[in-house]
XYZ file of N, CA, C and O in Angstrom:
608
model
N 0.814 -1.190 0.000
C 0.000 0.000 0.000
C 0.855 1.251 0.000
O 0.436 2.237 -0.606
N 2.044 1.294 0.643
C 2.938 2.181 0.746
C 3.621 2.734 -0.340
O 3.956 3.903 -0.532
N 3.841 1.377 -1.271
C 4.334 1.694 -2.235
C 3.551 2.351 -3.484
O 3.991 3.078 -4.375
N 2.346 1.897 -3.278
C 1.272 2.224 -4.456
C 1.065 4.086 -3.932
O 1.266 5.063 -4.653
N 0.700 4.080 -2.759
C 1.246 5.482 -2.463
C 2.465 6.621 -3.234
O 2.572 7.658 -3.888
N 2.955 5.905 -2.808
C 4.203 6.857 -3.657
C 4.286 6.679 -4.519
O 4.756 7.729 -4.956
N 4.156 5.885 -5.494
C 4.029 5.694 -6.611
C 2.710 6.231 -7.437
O 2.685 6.185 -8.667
N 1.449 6.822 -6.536
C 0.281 7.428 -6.973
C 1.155 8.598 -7.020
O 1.488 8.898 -8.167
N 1.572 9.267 -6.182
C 1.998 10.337 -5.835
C 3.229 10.638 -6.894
O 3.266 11.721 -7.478
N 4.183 9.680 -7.101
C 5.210 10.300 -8.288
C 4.414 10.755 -9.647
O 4.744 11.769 -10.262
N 3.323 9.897 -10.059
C 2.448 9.963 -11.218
C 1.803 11.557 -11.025
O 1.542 12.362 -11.920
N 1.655 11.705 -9.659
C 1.103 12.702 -9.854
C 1.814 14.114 -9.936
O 1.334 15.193 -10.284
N 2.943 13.835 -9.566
C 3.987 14.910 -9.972
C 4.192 15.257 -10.992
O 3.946 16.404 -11.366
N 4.732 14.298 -11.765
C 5.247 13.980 -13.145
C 4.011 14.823 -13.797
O 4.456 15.732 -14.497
N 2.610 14.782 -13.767
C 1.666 15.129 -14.154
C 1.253 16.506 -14.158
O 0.665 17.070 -15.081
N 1.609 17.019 -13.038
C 1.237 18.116 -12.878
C 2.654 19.237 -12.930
O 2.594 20.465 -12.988
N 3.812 18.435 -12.890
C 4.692 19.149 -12.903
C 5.332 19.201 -14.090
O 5.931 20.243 -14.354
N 5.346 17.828 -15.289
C 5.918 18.312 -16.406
C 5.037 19.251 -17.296
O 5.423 19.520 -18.433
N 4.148 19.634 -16.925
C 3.164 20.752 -17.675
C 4.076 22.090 -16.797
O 4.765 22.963 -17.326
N 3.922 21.979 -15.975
C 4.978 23.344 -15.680
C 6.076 23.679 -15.683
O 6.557 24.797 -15.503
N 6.509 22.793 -15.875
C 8.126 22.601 -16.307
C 8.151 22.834 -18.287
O 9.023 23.272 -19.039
N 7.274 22.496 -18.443
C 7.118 22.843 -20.389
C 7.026 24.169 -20.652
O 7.748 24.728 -21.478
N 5.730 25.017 -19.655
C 5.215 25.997 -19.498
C 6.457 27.206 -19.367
O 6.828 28.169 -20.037
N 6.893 26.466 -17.945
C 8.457 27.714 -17.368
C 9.542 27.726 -18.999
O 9.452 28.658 -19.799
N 10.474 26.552 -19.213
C 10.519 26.597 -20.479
C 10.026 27.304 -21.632
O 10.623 27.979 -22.470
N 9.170 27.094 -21.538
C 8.887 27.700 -23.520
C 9.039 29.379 -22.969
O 9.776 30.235 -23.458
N 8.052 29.536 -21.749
C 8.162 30.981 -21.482
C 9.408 31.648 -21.312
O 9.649 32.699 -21.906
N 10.625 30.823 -20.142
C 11.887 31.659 -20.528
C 13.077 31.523 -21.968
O 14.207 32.012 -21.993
N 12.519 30.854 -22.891
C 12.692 30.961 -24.070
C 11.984 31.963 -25.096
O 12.542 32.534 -26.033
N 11.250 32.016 -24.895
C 10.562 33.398 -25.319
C 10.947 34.684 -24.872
O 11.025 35.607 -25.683
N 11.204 34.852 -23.635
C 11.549 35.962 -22.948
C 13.570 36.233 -23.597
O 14.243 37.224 -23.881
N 13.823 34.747 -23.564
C 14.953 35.071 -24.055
C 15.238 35.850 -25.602
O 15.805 36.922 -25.813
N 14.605 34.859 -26.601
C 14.701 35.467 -27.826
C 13.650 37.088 -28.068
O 13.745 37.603 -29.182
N 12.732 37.779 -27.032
C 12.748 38.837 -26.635
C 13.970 39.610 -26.017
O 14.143 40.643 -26.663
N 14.422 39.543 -25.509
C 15.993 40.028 -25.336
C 16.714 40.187 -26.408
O 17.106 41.266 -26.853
N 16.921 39.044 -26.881
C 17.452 39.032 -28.409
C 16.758 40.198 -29.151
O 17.599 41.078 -29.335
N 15.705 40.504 -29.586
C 15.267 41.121 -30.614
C 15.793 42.652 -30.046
O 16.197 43.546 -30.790
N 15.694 42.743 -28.591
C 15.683 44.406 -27.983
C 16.630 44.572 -28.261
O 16.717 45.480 -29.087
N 17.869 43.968 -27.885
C 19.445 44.155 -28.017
C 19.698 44.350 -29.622
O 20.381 45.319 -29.952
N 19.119 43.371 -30.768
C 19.833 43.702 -31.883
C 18.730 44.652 -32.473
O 18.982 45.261 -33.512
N 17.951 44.747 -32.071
C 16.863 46.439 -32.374
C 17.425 47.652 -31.575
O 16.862 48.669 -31.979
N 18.070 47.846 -30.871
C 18.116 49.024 -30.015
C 19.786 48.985 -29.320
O 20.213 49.737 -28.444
N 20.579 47.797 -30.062
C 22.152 48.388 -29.476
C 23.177 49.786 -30.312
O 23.170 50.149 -31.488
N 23.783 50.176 -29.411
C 24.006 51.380 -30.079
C 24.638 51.351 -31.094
O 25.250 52.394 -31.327
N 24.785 50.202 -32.132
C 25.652 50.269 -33.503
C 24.700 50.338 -34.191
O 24.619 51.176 -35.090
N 23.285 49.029 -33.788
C 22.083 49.691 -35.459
C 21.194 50.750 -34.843
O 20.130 51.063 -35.377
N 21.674 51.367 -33.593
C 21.075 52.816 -33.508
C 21.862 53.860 -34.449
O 21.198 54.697 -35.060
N 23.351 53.826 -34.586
C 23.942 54.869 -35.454
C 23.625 53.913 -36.617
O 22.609 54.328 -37.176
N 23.923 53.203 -36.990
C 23.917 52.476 -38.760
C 22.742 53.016 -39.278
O 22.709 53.444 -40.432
N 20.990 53.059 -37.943
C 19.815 53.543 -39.024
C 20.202 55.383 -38.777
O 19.703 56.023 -39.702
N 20.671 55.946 -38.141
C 21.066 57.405 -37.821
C 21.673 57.574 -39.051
O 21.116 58.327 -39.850
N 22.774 56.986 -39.386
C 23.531 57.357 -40.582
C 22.792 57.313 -41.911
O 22.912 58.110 -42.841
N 21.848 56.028 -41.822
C 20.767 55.557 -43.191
C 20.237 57.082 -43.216
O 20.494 57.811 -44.174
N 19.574 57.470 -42.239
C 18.495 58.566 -42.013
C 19.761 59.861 -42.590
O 19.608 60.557 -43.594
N 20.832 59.905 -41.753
C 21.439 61.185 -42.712
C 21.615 61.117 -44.401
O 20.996 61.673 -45.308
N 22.719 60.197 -44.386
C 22.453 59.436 -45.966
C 21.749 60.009 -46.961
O 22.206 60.832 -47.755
N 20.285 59.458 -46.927
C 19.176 59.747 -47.156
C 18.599 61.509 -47.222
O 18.331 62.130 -48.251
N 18.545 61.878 -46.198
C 18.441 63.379 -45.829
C 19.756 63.742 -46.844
O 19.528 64.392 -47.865
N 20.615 63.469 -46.650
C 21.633 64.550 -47.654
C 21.680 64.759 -49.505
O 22.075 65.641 -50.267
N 20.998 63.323 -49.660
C 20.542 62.836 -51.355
C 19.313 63.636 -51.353
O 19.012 64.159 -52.426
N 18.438 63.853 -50.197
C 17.520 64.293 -50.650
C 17.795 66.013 -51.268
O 17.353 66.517 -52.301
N 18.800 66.711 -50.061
C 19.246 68.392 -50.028
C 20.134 68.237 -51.605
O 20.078 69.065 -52.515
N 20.907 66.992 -51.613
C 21.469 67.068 -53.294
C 20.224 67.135 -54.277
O 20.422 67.836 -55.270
N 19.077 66.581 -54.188
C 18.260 66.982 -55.506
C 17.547 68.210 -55.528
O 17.115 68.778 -56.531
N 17.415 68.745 -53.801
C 16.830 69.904 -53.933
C 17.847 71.045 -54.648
O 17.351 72.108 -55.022
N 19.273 70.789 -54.823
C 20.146 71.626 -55.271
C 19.697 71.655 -56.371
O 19.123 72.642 -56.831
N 19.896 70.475 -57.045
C 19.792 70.218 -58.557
C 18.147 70.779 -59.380
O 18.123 71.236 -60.523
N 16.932 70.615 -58.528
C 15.767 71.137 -58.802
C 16.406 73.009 -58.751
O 16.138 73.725 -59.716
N 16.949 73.395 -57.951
C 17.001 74.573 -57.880
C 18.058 75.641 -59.177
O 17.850 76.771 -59.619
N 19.117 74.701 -59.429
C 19.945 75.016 -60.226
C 19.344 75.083 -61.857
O 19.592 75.890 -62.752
N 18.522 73.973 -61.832
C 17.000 74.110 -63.089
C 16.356 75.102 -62.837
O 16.429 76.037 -63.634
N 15.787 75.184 -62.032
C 14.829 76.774 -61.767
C 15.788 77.919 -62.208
O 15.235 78.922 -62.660
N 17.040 77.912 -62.144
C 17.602 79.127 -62.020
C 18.310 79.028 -63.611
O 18.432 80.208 -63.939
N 18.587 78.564 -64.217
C 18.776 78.354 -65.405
C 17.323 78.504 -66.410
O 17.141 78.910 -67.558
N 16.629 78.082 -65.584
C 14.868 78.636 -66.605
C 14.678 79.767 -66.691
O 14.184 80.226 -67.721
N 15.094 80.745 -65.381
C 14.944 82.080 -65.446
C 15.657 82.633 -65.988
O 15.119 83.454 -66.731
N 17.247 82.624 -66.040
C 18.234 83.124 -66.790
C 17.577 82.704 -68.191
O 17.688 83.689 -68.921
N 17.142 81.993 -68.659
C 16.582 81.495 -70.149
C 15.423 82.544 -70.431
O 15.375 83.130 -71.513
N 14.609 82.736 -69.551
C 13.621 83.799 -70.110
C 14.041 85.177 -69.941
O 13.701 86.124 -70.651
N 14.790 85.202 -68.963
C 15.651 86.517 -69.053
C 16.520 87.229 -70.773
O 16.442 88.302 -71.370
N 17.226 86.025 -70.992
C 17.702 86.295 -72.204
C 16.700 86.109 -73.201
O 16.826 87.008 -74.032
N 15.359 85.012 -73.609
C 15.472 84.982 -74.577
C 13.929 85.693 -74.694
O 13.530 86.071 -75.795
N 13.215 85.821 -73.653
C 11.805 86.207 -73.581
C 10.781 85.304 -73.171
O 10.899 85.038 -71.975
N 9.963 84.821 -73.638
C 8.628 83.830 -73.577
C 9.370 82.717 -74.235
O 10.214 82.850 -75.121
N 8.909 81.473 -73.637
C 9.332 80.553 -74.608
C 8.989 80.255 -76.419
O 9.665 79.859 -77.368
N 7.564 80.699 -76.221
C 7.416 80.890 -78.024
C 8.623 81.510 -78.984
O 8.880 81.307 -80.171
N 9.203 82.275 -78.071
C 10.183 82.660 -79.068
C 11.667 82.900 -78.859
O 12.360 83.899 -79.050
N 11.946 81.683 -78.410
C 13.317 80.998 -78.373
C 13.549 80.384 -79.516
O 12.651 80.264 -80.350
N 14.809 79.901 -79.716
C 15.625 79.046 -80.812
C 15.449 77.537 -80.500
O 15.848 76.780 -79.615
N 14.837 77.451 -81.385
C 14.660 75.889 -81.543
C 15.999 75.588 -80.341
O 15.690 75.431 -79.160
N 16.997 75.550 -80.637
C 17.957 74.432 -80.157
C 17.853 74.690 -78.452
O 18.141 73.763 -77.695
N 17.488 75.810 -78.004
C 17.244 76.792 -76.647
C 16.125 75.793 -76.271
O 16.230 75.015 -75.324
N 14.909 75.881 -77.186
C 13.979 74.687 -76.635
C 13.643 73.371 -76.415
O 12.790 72.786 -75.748
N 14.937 72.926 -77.478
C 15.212 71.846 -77.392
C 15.734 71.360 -75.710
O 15.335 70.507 -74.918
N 17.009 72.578 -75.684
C 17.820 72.187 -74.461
C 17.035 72.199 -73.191
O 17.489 71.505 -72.282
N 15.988 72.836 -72.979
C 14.605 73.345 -72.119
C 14.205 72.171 -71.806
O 14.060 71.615 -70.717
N 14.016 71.800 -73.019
C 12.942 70.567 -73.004
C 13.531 69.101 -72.269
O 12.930 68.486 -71.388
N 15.059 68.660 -72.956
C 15.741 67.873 -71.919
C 15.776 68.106 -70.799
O 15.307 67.247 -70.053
N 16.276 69.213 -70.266
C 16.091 69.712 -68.965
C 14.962 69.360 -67.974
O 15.171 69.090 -66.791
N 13.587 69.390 -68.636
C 12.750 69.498 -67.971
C 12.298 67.943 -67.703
O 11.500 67.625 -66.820
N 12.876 67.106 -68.523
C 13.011 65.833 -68.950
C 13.200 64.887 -67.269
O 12.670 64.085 -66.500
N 14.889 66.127 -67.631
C 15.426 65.318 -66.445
C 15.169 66.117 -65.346
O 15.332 65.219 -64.520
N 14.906 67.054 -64.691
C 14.806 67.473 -63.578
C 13.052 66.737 -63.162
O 12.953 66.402 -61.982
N 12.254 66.590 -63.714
C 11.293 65.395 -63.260
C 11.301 64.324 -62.929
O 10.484 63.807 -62.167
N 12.658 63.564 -63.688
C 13.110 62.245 -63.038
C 13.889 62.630 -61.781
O 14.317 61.646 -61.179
N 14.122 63.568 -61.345
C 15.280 64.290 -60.328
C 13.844 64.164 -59.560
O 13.500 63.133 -58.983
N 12.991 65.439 -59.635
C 12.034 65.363 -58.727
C 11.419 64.065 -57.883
O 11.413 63.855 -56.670
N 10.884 63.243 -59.037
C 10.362 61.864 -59.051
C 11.354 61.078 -58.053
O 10.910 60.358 -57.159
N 12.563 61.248 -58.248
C 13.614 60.554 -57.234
C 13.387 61.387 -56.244
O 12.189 61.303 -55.973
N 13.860 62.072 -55.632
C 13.283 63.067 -54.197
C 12.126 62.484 -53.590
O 12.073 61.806 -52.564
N 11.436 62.748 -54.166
C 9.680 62.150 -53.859
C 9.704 60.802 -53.368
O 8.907 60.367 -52.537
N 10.354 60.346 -53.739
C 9.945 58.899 -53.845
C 11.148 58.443 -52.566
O 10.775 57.566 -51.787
N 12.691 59.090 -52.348
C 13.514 59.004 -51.282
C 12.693 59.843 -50.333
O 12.592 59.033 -49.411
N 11.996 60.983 -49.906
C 11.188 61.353 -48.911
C 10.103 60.625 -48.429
O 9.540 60.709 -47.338
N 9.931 60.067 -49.163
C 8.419 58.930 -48.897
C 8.830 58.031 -48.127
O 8.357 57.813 -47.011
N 10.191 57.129 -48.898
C 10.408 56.305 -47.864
C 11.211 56.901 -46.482
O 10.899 56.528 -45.351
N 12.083 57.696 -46.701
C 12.703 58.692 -45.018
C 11.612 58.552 -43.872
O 11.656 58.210 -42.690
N 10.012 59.217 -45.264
C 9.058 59.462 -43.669
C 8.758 58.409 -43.478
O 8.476 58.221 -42.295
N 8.606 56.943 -44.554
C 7.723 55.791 -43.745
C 8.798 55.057 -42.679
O 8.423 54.494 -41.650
N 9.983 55.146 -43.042
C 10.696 54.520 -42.013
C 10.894 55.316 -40.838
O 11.068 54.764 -39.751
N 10.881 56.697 -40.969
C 10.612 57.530 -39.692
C 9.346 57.095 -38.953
O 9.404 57.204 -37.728
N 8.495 56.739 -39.347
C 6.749 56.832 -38.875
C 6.773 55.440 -38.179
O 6.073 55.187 -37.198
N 7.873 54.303 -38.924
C 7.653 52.566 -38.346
C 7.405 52.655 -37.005
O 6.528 52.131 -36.318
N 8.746 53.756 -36.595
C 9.516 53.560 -35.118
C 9.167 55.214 -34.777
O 8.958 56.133 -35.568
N 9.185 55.211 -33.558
C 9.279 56.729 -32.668
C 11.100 56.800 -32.938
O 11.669 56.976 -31.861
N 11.866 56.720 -33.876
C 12.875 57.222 -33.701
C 13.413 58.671 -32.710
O 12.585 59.582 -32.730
N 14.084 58.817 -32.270
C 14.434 59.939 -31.326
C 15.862 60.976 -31.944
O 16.370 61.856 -31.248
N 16.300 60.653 -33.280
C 17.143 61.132 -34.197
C 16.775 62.419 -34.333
O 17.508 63.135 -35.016
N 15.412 63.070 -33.637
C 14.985 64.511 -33.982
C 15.276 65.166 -33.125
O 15.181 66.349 -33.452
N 15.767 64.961 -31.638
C 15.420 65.171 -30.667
C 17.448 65.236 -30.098
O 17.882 64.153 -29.706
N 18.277 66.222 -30.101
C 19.195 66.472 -29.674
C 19.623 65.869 -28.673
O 20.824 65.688 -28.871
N 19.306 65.425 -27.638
C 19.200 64.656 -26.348
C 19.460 63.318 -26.438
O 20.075 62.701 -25.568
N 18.941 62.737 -27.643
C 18.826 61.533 -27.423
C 19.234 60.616 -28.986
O 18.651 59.611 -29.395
N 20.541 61.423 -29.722
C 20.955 61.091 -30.426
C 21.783 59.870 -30.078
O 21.991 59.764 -28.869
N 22.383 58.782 -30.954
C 23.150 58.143 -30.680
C 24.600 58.499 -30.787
O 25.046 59.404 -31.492
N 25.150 57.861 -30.174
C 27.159 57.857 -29.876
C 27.252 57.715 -30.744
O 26.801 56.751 -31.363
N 28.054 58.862 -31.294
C 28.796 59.136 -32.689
C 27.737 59.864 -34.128
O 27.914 59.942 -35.344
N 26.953 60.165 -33.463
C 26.149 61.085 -34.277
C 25.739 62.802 -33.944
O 25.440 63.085 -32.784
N 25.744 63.740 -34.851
C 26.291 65.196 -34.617
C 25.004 66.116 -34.256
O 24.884 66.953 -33.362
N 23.941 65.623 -35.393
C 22.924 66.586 -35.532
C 21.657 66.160 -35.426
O 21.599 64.931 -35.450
N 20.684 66.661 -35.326
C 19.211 65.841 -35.088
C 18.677 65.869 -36.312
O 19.051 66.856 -36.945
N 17.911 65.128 -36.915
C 17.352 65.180 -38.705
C 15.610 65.190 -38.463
O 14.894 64.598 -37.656
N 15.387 65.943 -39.327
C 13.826 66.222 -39.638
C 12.993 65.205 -39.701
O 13.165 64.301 -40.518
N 11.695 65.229 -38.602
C 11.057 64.022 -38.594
C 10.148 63.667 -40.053
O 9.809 62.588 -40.540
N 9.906 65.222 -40.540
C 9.507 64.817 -41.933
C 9.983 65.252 -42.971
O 10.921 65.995 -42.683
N 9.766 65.152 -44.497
C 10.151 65.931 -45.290
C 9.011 65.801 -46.569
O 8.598 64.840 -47.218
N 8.719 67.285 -46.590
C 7.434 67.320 -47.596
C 7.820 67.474 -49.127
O 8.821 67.985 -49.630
N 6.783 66.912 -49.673
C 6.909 66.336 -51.348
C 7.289 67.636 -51.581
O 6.719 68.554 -50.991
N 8.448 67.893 -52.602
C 8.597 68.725 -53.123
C 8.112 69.026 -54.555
O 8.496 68.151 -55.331
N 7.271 70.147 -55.232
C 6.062 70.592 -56.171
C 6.658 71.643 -56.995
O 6.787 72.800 -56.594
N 7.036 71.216 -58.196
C 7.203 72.594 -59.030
C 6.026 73.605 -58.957
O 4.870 73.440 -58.566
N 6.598 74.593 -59.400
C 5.915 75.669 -59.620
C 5.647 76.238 -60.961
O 4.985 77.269 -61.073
């Protein structure tokens, strides 16, 4: 009887305890590969690597706003010299016309690098805007947005 005792009783361990023993398991395995994700989401190297993406990015974007602008300013010098476009030289409108060619694919690129800046800004509360709370080894805070830029 003694033995059937303890032997009810190991069964009933085994029973009630390898369910919690599976349970503790899977849970501090989970908790672990949570750790995992915080550390390689939030250690301070792919905090500067996306800081740098985000400058990167921000600086291609100020290069096309150059290049949109350097078109604008060459359109005006063009009507300056030649008048209305009706009455330019063919080859003047020709050159206009490439121009305008490519400073739309210029635009179109901008647009389309600001779009993604803001959606990857918008994923995360990044803090890259915010002086305080830049990462080690980064200088300046970058704009949480940047609006489509629209000829005129």
């Amino acid at each position: 009887m003694k033995n059937a005792a303890i032997g009810i009783l190991i069964v009933g361990i085994l029973i009630v305890g390898a369910p919690i023993l599976l349970i503790m398991s899977h849970a501090t395995q989970w908790f672990g590969q949570a750790t995992n994700v915080i550390h390689n989401e939030f250690s301070p190297q792919t905090m500067l690597n996306r800081y740098n993406w985000f400058k990167d990015c921000y600086s291609r974007i100020n290069s096309f706003d150059a290049n949109i602008s350097a078109y604008k300013n060459t359109l005006i010098e063009t009507r300056k010299t030649y008048g209305e476009p009706n009455t330019w030289p063919v080859d003047v409108r020709k050159d206009i016309s490439l121009q305008t060619r490519e400073i739309n694919g210029i635009l179109s690129m901008r647009n389309n690098l600001a779009s993604e800046y803001n959606a990857n800004m918008a994923k995360f509360q990044f803090r890259f805007t915010n002086v305080g709370d830049l990462p080690a080894g980064a200088t300046e805070p970058l704009p949480r947005e940047i609006i489509e830029y629209k000829l005129q």
